[in-house]
């Protein structure tokens, strides 16, 4: 079972201490169209069956620029959502950051944080 931040329930160590074990529940599949505002997007994929609410999660670049996910849920393992850098109108599959310049550069790291601020994914753009 997962808690509200996608962590497994506490698990005992041999010493009797309890720790929270982060599970890999989500990934950044790719960053497409790097440097081209019209095409640029980050594709985020669920790795768990069932619902994965993303409201309050963030995508961040190395400069501290941040996209905050609105009320959106991935409903199945393999389910994806694309976050476009450009302006647009959000749908259930496509979200729009609203930038007027591209967000990403080759070699840059993309951070995906959960709603508690914990880094869940680090993706290095090729």
Coordinates of C-alpha atoms in Angstrom, one line a residue:
X1 CA 0.0 0.0 0.0
X2 CA 1.1 3.6 -0.7
X3 CA 0.6 6.7 1.4
X4 CA -0.6 10.0 -0.1
X5 CA 3.0 10.8 -1.4
X6 CA 3.5 7.5 -3.1
X7 CA 5.7 5.9 -0.4
X8 CA 5.3 2.3 0.7
X9 CA 4.2 1.7 4.2
X10 CA 7.0 1.7 6.8
X11 CA 9.1 -1.4 6.8
X12 CA 11.1 -2.8 9.7
X13 CA 14.9 -3.0 9.5
X14 CA 16.8 -5.8 11.3
X15 CA 17.6 -3.4 14.1
X16 CA 13.8 -2.8 14.7
X17 CA 13.9 0.8 13.3
X18 CA 11.2 1.8 10.8
X19 CA 11.9 3.6 7.6
X20 CA 9.9 4.9 4.7
X21 CA 10.9 3.2 1.4
X22 CA 10.3 5.3 -1.7
X23 CA 8.9 3.3 -4.6
X24 CA 9.4 4.1 -8.3
X25 CA 5.9 5.1 -9.2
X26 CA 6.5 7.5 -12.0
X27 CA 9.0 8.4 -14.6
X28 CA 9.9 11.1 -17.1
X29 CA 9.7 9.1 -20.4
X30 CA 11.3 11.8 -22.5
X31 CA 11.7 15.5 -23.3
X32 CA 10.7 16.1 -26.9
X33 CA 11.6 19.1 -29.1
X34 CA 14.2 20.6 -26.7
X35 CA 14.8 24.2 -27.6
X36 CA 11.8 24.5 -30.0
X37 CA 8.9 26.2 -28.1
X38 CA 6.2 24.8 -30.5
X39 CA 7.3 21.2 -30.0
X40 CA 8.9 21.2 -26.6
X41 CA 7.3 19.0 -24.0
X42 CA 8.0 16.6 -21.1
X43 CA 6.2 13.3 -21.1
X44 CA 5.5 11.9 -17.7
X45 CA 4.4 8.2 -17.3
X46 CA 2.8 6.3 -14.5
X47 CA 4.5 3.1 -13.4
X48 CA 1.7 1.9 -11.1
X49 CA -1.7 0.4 -11.7
X50 CA -4.6 2.5 -10.3
X51 CA -4.9 6.2 -9.8
X52 CA -1.9 8.5 -9.4
X53 CA -3.0 12.1 -8.6
X54 CA -0.4 14.7 -9.6
X55 CA -2.0 17.9 -8.3
X56 CA 0.7 19.9 -6.6
X57 CA 3.6 17.9 -8.1
X58 CA 6.2 20.1 -9.9
X59 CA 8.6 19.9 -12.8
X60 CA 11.7 22.1 -12.3
X61 CA 14.7 23.1 -14.4
X62 CA 18.2 23.7 -13.0
X63 CA 17.4 27.4 -12.8
X64 CA 14.6 26.9 -10.3
X65 CA 11.8 27.6 -12.8
X66 CA 8.8 25.5 -11.8
X67 CA 5.7 24.1 -13.4
X68 CA 3.0 23.1 -10.9
X69 CA 0.6 20.3 -11.9
X70 CA -3.1 21.2 -11.7
X71 CA -5.7 18.7 -10.7
X72 CA -4.8 15.9 -13.0
X73 CA -4.7 12.1 -12.4
X74 CA -3.0 9.3 -14.3
X75 CA -5.3 6.3 -14.2
X76 CA -3.4 3.3 -15.3
X77 CA 0.1 1.9 -15.5
X78 CA 1.7 3.4 -18.7
X79 CA -0.7 6.3 -18.6
X80 CA 1.0 9.6 -19.7
X81 CA 0.6 13.3 -19.6
X82 CA 2.6 15.8 -21.7
X83 CA 3.6 19.1 -20.2
X84 CA 4.2 21.6 -23.1
X85 CA 6.4 24.6 -22.4
X86 CA 4.3 26.9 -24.7
X87 CA 0.9 28.5 -23.8
X88 CA -2.2 26.6 -24.5
X89 CA -5.4 25.2 -22.9
X90 CA -5.0 22.2 -20.6
X91 CA -6.7 18.9 -21.4
X92 CA -6.5 15.6 -19.6
X93 CA -3.6 14.5 -21.7
X94 CA -1.8 17.8 -22.5
X95 CA -0.8 20.5 -20.0
X96 CA 0.7 23.9 -20.9
X97 CA 3.3 25.8 -18.9
X98 CA 2.6 29.1 -20.7
X99 CA 6.2 30.1 -21.4
X100 CA 7.2 32.4 -24.3
X101 CA 10.6 30.8 -24.6
X102 CA 11.7 27.1 -24.4
X103 CA 12.3 25.8 -20.9
X104 CA 14.9 23.0 -21.6
X105 CA 18.4 22.7 -23.0
X106 CA 20.5 19.7 -24.0
X107 CA 22.4 18.3 -20.9
X108 CA 20.0 19.9 -18.4
X109 CA 18.5 18.0 -15.6
X110 CA 14.7 17.9 -15.1
X111 CA 13.4 17.3 -11.6
X112 CA 10.0 15.9 -10.8
X113 CA 8.9 16.5 -7.2
X114 CA 5.8 15.2 -5.4
X115 CA 3.4 17.4 -3.6
X116 CA 5.5 17.1 -0.4
X117 CA 8.5 18.5 -2.3
X118 CA 10.5 15.2 -2.4
X119 CA 12.4 14.6 -5.6
X120 CA 10.9 11.5 -7.3
X121 CA 12.6 11.6 -10.7
X122 CA 15.8 13.2 -12.0
X123 CA 16.0 13.1 -15.8
X124 CA 19.1 14.2 -17.8
X125 CA 18.2 15.6 -21.2
X126 CA 20.5 14.0 -23.8

